[in-house]
């Protein structure tokens, strides 16, 4: 069963400022929630204003409207966070979209998914790194996927972008190591996000039934779908000083999916 403890008493991010893109819902919200419990000052960047404001209000976080497909929006959002908190130590590149197409994908399909899923994290890092460097170093956590490493039918567009994120993680780790900035990836399997919940509902499936469907959890040897907070705990480790000798790694948090 999923772990249910909190990390409030541990304060592993005390004194640290973190940005989580796509933090209004799903995995991003799970990461932001765990980071806040660990003592971090957390800003969530999202283009969904209603969900972002609701999450920020509920969890006591800063919400900044931002669109990761727009460099001016990214730059303004990062500057707003630094102005609010005075520094930046941790970046979580979580924002992404699903464009699930195969060889039939149009130019527009490719441009849309690549702009958000590849260019987005690269540009957020571009504008965040000078501030992390100024703080004396820190960590970047890129959210990849099992789809970064496996082939899935009809998912060419999405998987190609997630494979790029995994390679981006390795390249950034090499480029930034001298700045004392560690860069790692966390790669989830099936997670019970609002998108997965909607998909299951459209198929008339309960969470337990969805876990037995291909690409929804059947491949995960643990036999269930993860909670967003479980991804948050892995991302917390990678952002914390406990991972001080970890960089360039892509941590699989997939219930054993890629081990089979």
PDB file of C-alpha atoms in Angstrom:
ATOM      1  CA  UNK A   1       0.000   0.000   0.000  1.00  0.00           C
ATOM      2  CA  UNK A   2       1.056   3.638  -0.456  1.00  0.00           C
ATOM      3  CA  UNK A   3       3.030   5.297   2.329  1.00  0.00           C
ATOM      4  CA  UNK A   4       0.997   7.778   4.352  1.00  0.00           C
ATOM      5  CA  UNK A   5       3.526   9.538   6.597  1.00  0.00           C
ATOM      6  CA  UNK A   6       4.476  13.194   6.212  1.00  0.00           C
ATOM      7  CA  UNK A   7       7.912  14.779   6.310  1.00  0.00           C
ATOM      8  CA  UNK A   8       6.947  17.900   8.243  1.00  0.00           C
ATOM      9  CA  UNK A   9       9.238  17.210  11.162  1.00  0.00           C
ATOM     10  CA  UNK A  10      12.311  16.481   9.048  1.00  0.00           C
ATOM     11  CA  UNK A  11      12.861  19.976   7.537  1.00  0.00           C
ATOM     12  CA  UNK A  12      15.116  18.652   4.786  1.00  0.00           C
ATOM     13  CA  UNK A  13      14.552  21.799   2.714  1.00  0.00           C
ATOM     14  CA  UNK A  14      14.637  24.334   5.540  1.00  0.00           C
ATOM     15  CA  UNK A  15      15.947  27.665   4.279  1.00  0.00           C
ATOM     16  CA  UNK A  16      15.588  26.585   0.631  1.00  0.00           C
ATOM     17  CA  UNK A  17      13.424  28.189  -2.047  1.00  0.00           C
ATOM     18  CA  UNK A  18      11.963  25.912  -4.704  1.00  0.00           C
ATOM     19  CA  UNK A  19      10.069  26.417  -7.946  1.00  0.00           C
ATOM     20  CA  UNK A  20       7.784  23.641  -9.180  1.00  0.00           C
ATOM     21  CA  UNK A  21       6.419  24.094 -12.701  1.00  0.00           C
ATOM     22  CA  UNK A  22       3.044  22.561 -13.424  1.00  0.00           C
ATOM     23  CA  UNK A  23       2.501  22.570  -9.672  1.00  0.00           C
ATOM     24  CA  UNK A  24      -1.232  23.234  -9.590  1.00  0.00           C
ATOM     25  CA  UNK A  25      -2.289  19.602  -9.918  1.00  0.00           C
ATOM     26  CA  UNK A  26      -1.110  16.019 -10.175  1.00  0.00           C
ATOM     27  CA  UNK A  27       2.540  15.105  -9.753  1.00  0.00           C
ATOM     28  CA  UNK A  28       3.575  18.761  -9.504  1.00  0.00           C
ATOM     29  CA  UNK A  29       1.170  19.362  -6.648  1.00  0.00           C
ATOM     30  CA  UNK A  30       2.398  16.209  -4.909  1.00  0.00           C
ATOM     31  CA  UNK A  31       5.995  17.427  -5.149  1.00  0.00           C
ATOM     32  CA  UNK A  32       5.125  20.948  -3.990  1.00  0.00           C
ATOM     33  CA  UNK A  33       3.193  19.599  -1.014  1.00  0.00           C
ATOM     34  CA  UNK A  34       6.052  17.359   0.130  1.00  0.00           C
ATOM     35  CA  UNK A  35       8.601  20.155  -0.365  1.00  0.00           C
ATOM     36  CA  UNK A  36       6.546  22.522   1.767  1.00  0.00           C
ATOM     37  CA  UNK A  37       6.225  19.906   4.510  1.00  0.00           C
ATOM     38  CA  UNK A  38      10.007  19.528   4.413  1.00  0.00           C
ATOM     39  CA  UNK A  39      10.433  23.192   5.295  1.00  0.00           C
ATOM     40  CA  UNK A  40      10.931  24.677   1.844  1.00  0.00           C
ATOM     41  CA  UNK A  41       9.544  27.971   0.592  1.00  0.00           C
ATOM     42  CA  UNK A  42       7.696  26.779  -2.503  1.00  0.00           C
ATOM     43  CA  UNK A  43       6.410  28.613  -5.562  1.00  0.00           C
ATOM     44  CA  UNK A  44       4.217  26.813  -8.056  1.00  0.00           C
ATOM     45  CA  UNK A  45       4.229  28.009 -11.656  1.00  0.00           C
ATOM     46  CA  UNK A  46       1.239  27.044 -13.770  1.00  0.00           C
ATOM     47  CA  UNK A  47      -0.928  28.424 -16.561  1.00  0.00           C
ATOM     48  CA  UNK A  48      -4.096  27.150 -14.827  1.00  0.00           C
ATOM     49  CA  UNK A  49      -4.872  30.147 -12.647  1.00  0.00           C
ATOM     50  CA  UNK A  50      -7.923  28.711 -10.915  1.00  0.00           C
ATOM     51  CA  UNK A  51      -6.233  25.450  -9.906  1.00  0.00           C
ATOM     52  CA  UNK A  52      -2.963  27.212  -9.094  1.00  0.00           C
ATOM     53  CA  UNK A  53      -4.555  29.728  -6.771  1.00  0.00           C
ATOM     54  CA  UNK A  54      -6.605  27.011  -5.071  1.00  0.00           C
ATOM     55  CA  UNK A  55      -3.559  24.799  -4.476  1.00  0.00           C
ATOM     56  CA  UNK A  56      -1.453  27.709  -3.254  1.00  0.00           C
ATOM     57  CA  UNK A  57      -4.164  28.806  -0.844  1.00  0.00           C
ATOM     58  CA  UNK A  58      -4.705  25.300   0.508  1.00  0.00           C
ATOM     59  CA  UNK A  59      -1.023  24.492   0.977  1.00  0.00           C
ATOM     60  CA  UNK A  60       0.298  27.934   1.890  1.00  0.00           C
ATOM     61  CA  UNK A  61       2.446  28.324  -1.230  1.00  0.00           C
ATOM     62  CA  UNK A  62       3.163  31.120  -3.692  1.00  0.00           C
ATOM     63  CA  UNK A  63       1.368  30.856  -7.024  1.00  0.00           C
ATOM     64  CA  UNK A  64       2.736  32.575 -10.123  1.00  0.00           C
ATOM     65  CA  UNK A  65       0.926  32.313 -13.429  1.00  0.00           C
ATOM     66  CA  UNK A  66       3.338  31.146 -16.116  1.00  0.00           C
ATOM     67  CA  UNK A  67       3.329  29.442 -19.496  1.00  0.00           C
ATOM     68  CA  UNK A  68       6.478  27.372 -20.064  1.00  0.00           C
ATOM     69  CA  UNK A  69       6.016  27.635 -23.830  1.00  0.00           C
ATOM     70  CA  UNK A  70       6.709  31.382 -23.569  1.00  0.00           C
ATOM     71  CA  UNK A  71      10.195  32.586 -22.638  1.00  0.00           C
ATOM     72  CA  UNK A  72       9.025  36.064 -21.520  1.00  0.00           C
ATOM     73  CA  UNK A  73       6.446  34.405 -19.251  1.00  0.00           C
ATOM     74  CA  UNK A  74       9.127  32.124 -17.791  1.00  0.00           C
ATOM     75  CA  UNK A  75      11.572  34.961 -17.187  1.00  0.00           C
ATOM     76  CA  UNK A  76       8.946  37.127 -15.477  1.00  0.00           C
ATOM     77  CA  UNK A  77       7.763  34.256 -13.287  1.00  0.00           C
ATOM     78  CA  UNK A  78      11.265  33.319 -12.105  1.00  0.00           C
ATOM     79  CA  UNK A  79      12.057  36.950 -11.319  1.00  0.00           C
ATOM     80  CA  UNK A  80       8.799  37.237  -9.360  1.00  0.00           C
ATOM     81  CA  UNK A  81       9.722  34.219  -7.219  1.00  0.00           C
ATOM     82  CA  UNK A  82      13.203  35.553  -6.479  1.00  0.00           C
ATOM     83  CA  UNK A  83      11.781  38.980  -5.656  1.00  0.00           C
ATOM     84  CA  UNK A  84       9.334  37.355  -3.234  1.00  0.00           C
ATOM     85  CA  UNK A  85      11.740  34.988  -1.466  1.00  0.00           C
ATOM     86  CA  UNK A  86      15.121  36.598  -2.075  1.00  0.00           C
ATOM     87  CA  UNK A  87      16.825  33.539  -3.586  1.00  0.00           C
ATOM     88  CA  UNK A  88      16.351  30.304  -5.494  1.00  0.00           C
ATOM     89  CA  UNK A  89      17.904  26.933  -4.655  1.00  0.00           C
ATOM     90  CA  UNK A  90      15.768  24.226  -6.275  1.00  0.00           C
ATOM     91  CA  UNK A  91      13.969  23.923  -9.610  1.00  0.00           C
ATOM     92  CA  UNK A  92      11.544  21.140 -10.457  1.00  0.00           C
ATOM     93  CA  UNK A  93      10.730  20.961 -14.170  1.00  0.00           C
ATOM     94  CA  UNK A  94       7.409  19.151 -14.072  1.00  0.00           C
ATOM     95  CA  UNK A  95       5.134  20.967 -16.536  1.00  0.00           C
ATOM     96  CA  UNK A  96       4.283  18.818 -19.558  1.00  0.00           C
ATOM     97  CA  UNK A  97       1.447  17.973 -21.897  1.00  0.00           C
ATOM     98  CA  UNK A  98       0.211  14.707 -23.396  1.00  0.00           C
ATOM     99  CA  UNK A  99       0.131  14.534 -27.180  1.00  0.00           C
ATOM    100  CA  UNK A 100      -0.273  10.838 -27.874  1.00  0.00           C
ATOM    101  CA  UNK A 101       0.287  10.292 -31.571  1.00  0.00           C
ATOM    102  CA  UNK A 102       2.223   7.869 -33.735  1.00  0.00           C
ATOM    103  CA  UNK A 103       3.675   8.306 -37.201  1.00  0.00           C
ATOM    104  CA  UNK A 104       0.492  10.146 -38.224  1.00  0.00           C
ATOM    105  CA  UNK A 105       1.410  13.139 -36.012  1.00  0.00           C
ATOM    106  CA  UNK A 106       1.242  16.485 -37.776  1.00  0.00           C
ATOM    107  CA  UNK A 107       3.832  19.249 -37.695  1.00  0.00           C
ATOM    108  CA  UNK A 108       1.509  21.093 -35.332  1.00  0.00           C
ATOM    109  CA  UNK A 109       1.358  18.060 -32.999  1.00  0.00           C
ATOM    110  CA  UNK A 110       5.144  17.882 -32.875  1.00  0.00           C
ATOM    111  CA  UNK A 111       5.595  21.594 -32.375  1.00  0.00           C
ATOM    112  CA  UNK A 112       3.072  21.700 -29.535  1.00  0.00           C
ATOM    113  CA  UNK A 113       4.496  18.780 -27.564  1.00  0.00           C
ATOM    114  CA  UNK A 114       8.138  19.686 -28.156  1.00  0.00           C
ATOM    115  CA  UNK A 115       7.612  23.332 -27.205  1.00  0.00           C
ATOM    116  CA  UNK A 116       6.169  22.462 -23.799  1.00  0.00           C
ATOM    117  CA  UNK A 117       7.945  19.194 -22.964  1.00  0.00           C
ATOM    118  CA  UNK A 118      11.459  19.956 -24.263  1.00  0.00           C
ATOM    119  CA  UNK A 119      11.887  23.669 -24.810  1.00  0.00           C
ATOM    120  CA  UNK A 120       9.914  24.437 -21.648  1.00  0.00           C
ATOM    121  CA  UNK A 121      12.252  22.803 -19.115  1.00  0.00           C
ATOM    122  CA  UNK A 122      15.309  24.013 -21.011  1.00  0.00           C
ATOM    123  CA  UNK A 123      14.156  27.626 -20.877  1.00  0.00           C
ATOM    124  CA  UNK A 124      13.025  27.477 -17.256  1.00  0.00           C
ATOM    125  CA  UNK A 125      16.476  26.125 -16.365  1.00  0.00           C
ATOM    126  CA  UNK A 126      18.080  28.887 -18.441  1.00  0.00           C
ATOM    127  CA  UNK A 127      16.419  31.570 -16.340  1.00  0.00           C
ATOM    128  CA  UNK A 128      16.614  29.737 -13.006  1.00  0.00           C
ATOM    129  CA  UNK A 129      20.278  28.719 -13.100  1.00  0.00           C
ATOM    130  CA  UNK A 130      21.783  32.216 -12.650  1.00  0.00           C
ATOM    131  CA  UNK A 131      19.813  32.583  -9.413  1.00  0.00           C
ATOM    132  CA  UNK A 132      20.720  29.085  -8.178  1.00  0.00           C
ATOM    133  CA  UNK A 133      24.355  29.813  -9.018  1.00  0.00           C
ATOM    134  CA  UNK A 134      24.141  33.098  -7.096  1.00  0.00           C
ATOM    135  CA  UNK A 135      22.802  31.188  -4.068  1.00  0.00           C
ATOM    136  CA  UNK A 136      25.950  29.035  -4.061  1.00  0.00           C
ATOM    137  CA  UNK A 137      24.443  26.047  -5.828  1.00  0.00           C
ATOM    138  CA  UNK A 138      21.447  23.784  -5.496  1.00  0.00           C
ATOM    139  CA  UNK A 139      19.496  21.216  -7.440  1.00  0.00           C
ATOM    140  CA  UNK A 140      17.362  20.762 -10.528  1.00  0.00           C
ATOM    141  CA  UNK A 141      14.912  17.864 -10.705  1.00  0.00           C
ATOM    142  CA  UNK A 142      13.450  17.087 -14.124  1.00  0.00           C
ATOM    143  CA  UNK A 143      10.302  14.978 -14.223  1.00  0.00           C
ATOM    144  CA  UNK A 144      10.705  12.346 -16.899  1.00  0.00           C
ATOM    145  CA  UNK A 145       8.736   9.118 -17.175  1.00  0.00           C
ATOM    146  CA  UNK A 146       8.994   5.418 -17.809  1.00  0.00           C
ATOM    147  CA  UNK A 147       8.187   6.665 -21.311  1.00  0.00           C
ATOM    148  CA  UNK A 148      11.703   8.149 -21.394  1.00  0.00           C
ATOM    149  CA  UNK A 149      13.082   4.617 -21.668  1.00  0.00           C
ATOM    150  CA  UNK A 150      10.479   2.263 -23.120  1.00  0.00           C
ATOM    151  CA  UNK A 151       8.522   1.972 -26.366  1.00  0.00           C
ATOM    152  CA  UNK A 152       4.737   2.319 -26.156  1.00  0.00           C
ATOM    153  CA  UNK A 153       2.384   1.836 -29.061  1.00  0.00           C
ATOM    154  CA  UNK A 154       0.872   5.021 -30.455  1.00  0.00           C
ATOM    155  CA  UNK A 155       2.892   7.272 -28.130  1.00  0.00           C
ATOM    156  CA  UNK A 156       5.750   8.332 -30.415  1.00  0.00           C
ATOM    157  CA  UNK A 157       5.314  12.066 -29.844  1.00  0.00           C
ATOM    158  CA  UNK A 158       5.155  11.918 -26.058  1.00  0.00           C
ATOM    159  CA  UNK A 159       7.873   9.300 -25.572  1.00  0.00           C
ATOM    160  CA  UNK A 160      10.299  11.156 -27.824  1.00  0.00           C
ATOM    161  CA  UNK A 161       9.965  14.264 -25.668  1.00  0.00           C
ATOM    162  CA  UNK A 162      10.392  12.351 -22.420  1.00  0.00           C
ATOM    163  CA  UNK A 163      13.492  10.622 -23.802  1.00  0.00           C
ATOM    164  CA  UNK A 164      14.836  14.090 -24.558  1.00  0.00           C
ATOM    165  CA  UNK A 165      14.203  15.152 -20.950  1.00  0.00           C
ATOM    166  CA  UNK A 166      16.270  12.213 -19.692  1.00  0.00           C
ATOM    167  CA  UNK A 167      19.170  13.194 -21.947  1.00  0.00           C
ATOM    168  CA  UNK A 168      18.750  16.862 -21.025  1.00  0.00           C
ATOM    169  CA  UNK A 169      19.185  15.831 -17.397  1.00  0.00           C
ATOM    170  CA  UNK A 170      22.525  14.179 -18.132  1.00  0.00           C
ATOM    171  CA  UNK A 171      23.799  17.067 -20.263  1.00  0.00           C
ATOM    172  CA  UNK A 172      22.785  19.739 -17.753  1.00  0.00           C
ATOM    173  CA  UNK A 173      24.421  17.750 -14.953  1.00  0.00           C
ATOM    174  CA  UNK A 174      27.704  17.870 -16.848  1.00  0.00           C
ATOM    175  CA  UNK A 175      27.363  21.533 -17.767  1.00  0.00           C
ATOM    176  CA  UNK A 176      26.468  22.692 -14.245  1.00  0.00           C
ATOM    177  CA  UNK A 177      28.593  20.484 -12.000  1.00  0.00           C
ATOM    178  CA  UNK A 178      31.238  23.192 -11.593  1.00  0.00           C
ATOM    179  CA  UNK A 179      28.520  25.559 -10.345  1.00  0.00           C
ATOM    180  CA  UNK A 180      27.637  23.151  -7.536  1.00  0.00           C
ATOM    181  CA  UNK A 181      24.265  22.513  -9.171  1.00  0.00           C
ATOM    182  CA  UNK A 182      23.163  18.899  -9.245  1.00  0.00           C
ATOM    183  CA  UNK A 183      20.724  17.837 -11.967  1.00  0.00           C
ATOM    184  CA  UNK A 184      18.708  14.634 -11.729  1.00  0.00           C
ATOM    185  CA  UNK A 185      15.508  13.184 -13.088  1.00  0.00           C
ATOM    186  CA  UNK A 186      12.626  11.372 -11.463  1.00  0.00           C
ATOM    187  CA  UNK A 187      10.795   8.988 -13.796  1.00  0.00           C
ATOM    188  CA  UNK A 188       7.315   7.940 -12.686  1.00  0.00           C
ATOM    189  CA  UNK A 189       5.211   5.108 -13.950  1.00  0.00           C
ATOM    190  CA  UNK A 190       1.411   5.303 -13.737  1.00  0.00           C
ATOM    191  CA  UNK A 191       0.302   7.924 -11.182  1.00  0.00           C
ATOM    192  CA  UNK A 192      -3.236   8.676  -9.966  1.00  0.00           C
ATOM    193  CA  UNK A 193      -3.423  12.235 -11.288  1.00  0.00           C
ATOM    194  CA  UNK A 194      -6.557  14.084 -12.364  1.00  0.00           C
ATOM    195  CA  UNK A 195      -5.782  13.219 -15.998  1.00  0.00           C
ATOM    196  CA  UNK A 196      -5.553   9.499 -15.209  1.00  0.00           C
ATOM    197  CA  UNK A 197      -8.682   9.726 -13.084  1.00  0.00           C
ATOM    198  CA  UNK A 198     -10.595  11.302 -15.977  1.00  0.00           C
ATOM    199  CA  UNK A 199      -9.332   8.644 -18.376  1.00  0.00           C
ATOM    200  CA  UNK A 200     -10.365   5.873 -15.982  1.00  0.00           C
ATOM    201  CA  UNK A 201     -13.790   7.462 -15.519  1.00  0.00           C
ATOM    202  CA  UNK A 202     -14.295   7.665 -19.298  1.00  0.00           C
ATOM    203  CA  UNK A 203     -13.491   3.956 -19.475  1.00  0.00           C
ATOM    204  CA  UNK A 204     -15.823   3.196 -16.568  1.00  0.00           C
ATOM    205  CA  UNK A 205     -12.956   1.906 -14.425  1.00  0.00           C
ATOM    206  CA  UNK A 206     -12.247   2.131 -10.714  1.00  0.00           C
ATOM    207  CA  UNK A 207      -8.703   2.846  -9.580  1.00  0.00           C
ATOM    208  CA  UNK A 208      -8.159  -0.863  -8.875  1.00  0.00           C
ATOM    209  CA  UNK A 209      -9.533  -1.839 -12.294  1.00  0.00           C
ATOM    210  CA  UNK A 210      -7.419   0.811 -14.031  1.00  0.00           C
ATOM    211  CA  UNK A 211      -4.300  -0.650 -12.405  1.00  0.00           C
ATOM    212  CA  UNK A 212      -4.887  -3.820 -14.425  1.00  0.00           C
ATOM    213  CA  UNK A 213      -5.050  -2.026 -17.777  1.00  0.00           C
ATOM    214  CA  UNK A 214      -2.014  -1.628 -20.087  1.00  0.00           C
ATOM    215  CA  UNK A 215      -0.300   1.756 -19.727  1.00  0.00           C
ATOM    216  CA  UNK A 216      -2.407   2.501 -16.664  1.00  0.00           C
ATOM    217  CA  UNK A 217      -0.652   0.209 -14.221  1.00  0.00           C
ATOM    218  CA  UNK A 218      -0.753  -3.381 -15.483  1.00  0.00           C
ATOM    219  CA  UNK A 219       2.985  -3.245 -16.192  1.00  0.00           C
ATOM    220  CA  UNK A 220       3.895  -2.211 -12.648  1.00  0.00           C
ATOM    221  CA  UNK A 221       4.917  -5.258 -10.639  1.00  0.00           C
ATOM    222  CA  UNK A 222       3.565  -3.714  -7.435  1.00  0.00           C
ATOM    223  CA  UNK A 223       0.076  -4.043  -8.885  1.00  0.00           C
ATOM    224  CA  UNK A 224      -1.213  -0.544  -8.169  1.00  0.00           C
ATOM    225  CA  UNK A 225      -1.111   3.060  -9.376  1.00  0.00           C
ATOM    226  CA  UNK A 226       1.100   5.491  -7.461  1.00  0.00           C
ATOM    227  CA  UNK A 227      -0.026   8.532  -5.480  1.00  0.00           C
ATOM    228  CA  UNK A 228       1.495  11.880  -6.564  1.00  0.00           C
ATOM    229  CA  UNK A 229       3.110  12.263  -3.135  1.00  0.00           C
ATOM    230  CA  UNK A 230       5.133   9.105  -3.725  1.00  0.00           C
ATOM    231  CA  UNK A 231       6.807  10.871  -6.627  1.00  0.00           C
ATOM    232  CA  UNK A 232       7.208  13.863  -4.325  1.00  0.00           C
ATOM    233  CA  UNK A 233       9.239  11.848  -1.809  1.00  0.00           C
ATOM    234  CA  UNK A 234      11.673  10.773  -4.542  1.00  0.00           C
ATOM    235  CA  UNK A 235      11.947  14.346  -5.811  1.00  0.00           C
ATOM    236  CA  UNK A 236      12.561  15.506  -2.234  1.00  0.00           C
ATOM    237  CA  UNK A 237      15.518  13.170  -1.866  1.00  0.00           C
ATOM    238  CA  UNK A 238      17.047  14.430  -5.116  1.00  0.00           C
ATOM    239  CA  UNK A 239      16.614  18.064  -4.050  1.00  0.00           C
ATOM    240  CA  UNK A 240      17.964  17.558  -0.543  1.00  0.00           C
ATOM    241  CA  UNK A 241      21.538  17.503   0.729  1.00  0.00           C
ATOM    242  CA  UNK A 242      21.109  13.766   1.283  1.00  0.00           C
ATOM    243  CA  UNK A 243      21.647  13.407  -2.477  1.00  0.00           C
ATOM    244  CA  UNK A 244      24.852  15.456  -2.384  1.00  0.00           C
ATOM    245  CA  UNK A 245      26.778  12.869  -4.445  1.00  0.00           C
ATOM    246  CA  UNK A 246      23.972  12.199  -6.932  1.00  0.00           C
ATOM    247  CA  UNK A 247      23.910  14.006 -10.275  1.00  0.00           C
ATOM    248  CA  UNK A 248      23.100  13.015 -13.843  1.00  0.00           C
ATOM    249  CA  UNK A 249      20.845  10.209 -12.620  1.00  0.00           C
ATOM    250  CA  UNK A 250      17.336   9.320 -13.729  1.00  0.00           C
ATOM    251  CA  UNK A 251      15.583   7.675 -10.774  1.00  0.00           C
ATOM    252  CA  UNK A 252      12.856   5.217 -11.728  1.00  0.00           C
ATOM    253  CA  UNK A 253       9.794   5.532  -9.475  1.00  0.00           C
ATOM    254  CA  UNK A 254       7.642   3.144 -11.443  1.00  0.00           C
ATOM    255  CA  UNK A 255       6.519   0.322  -9.168  1.00  0.00           C
ATOM    256  CA  UNK A 256       8.966  -1.997 -10.922  1.00  0.00           C
ATOM    257  CA  UNK A 257       7.660  -1.344 -14.457  1.00  0.00           C
ATOM    258  CA  UNK A 258      11.079  -1.057 -16.109  1.00  0.00           C
ATOM    259  CA  UNK A 259      12.541  -3.923 -14.072  1.00  0.00           C
ATOM    260  CA  UNK A 260      10.379  -6.502 -15.795  1.00  0.00           C
TER     261      UNK A 260
END
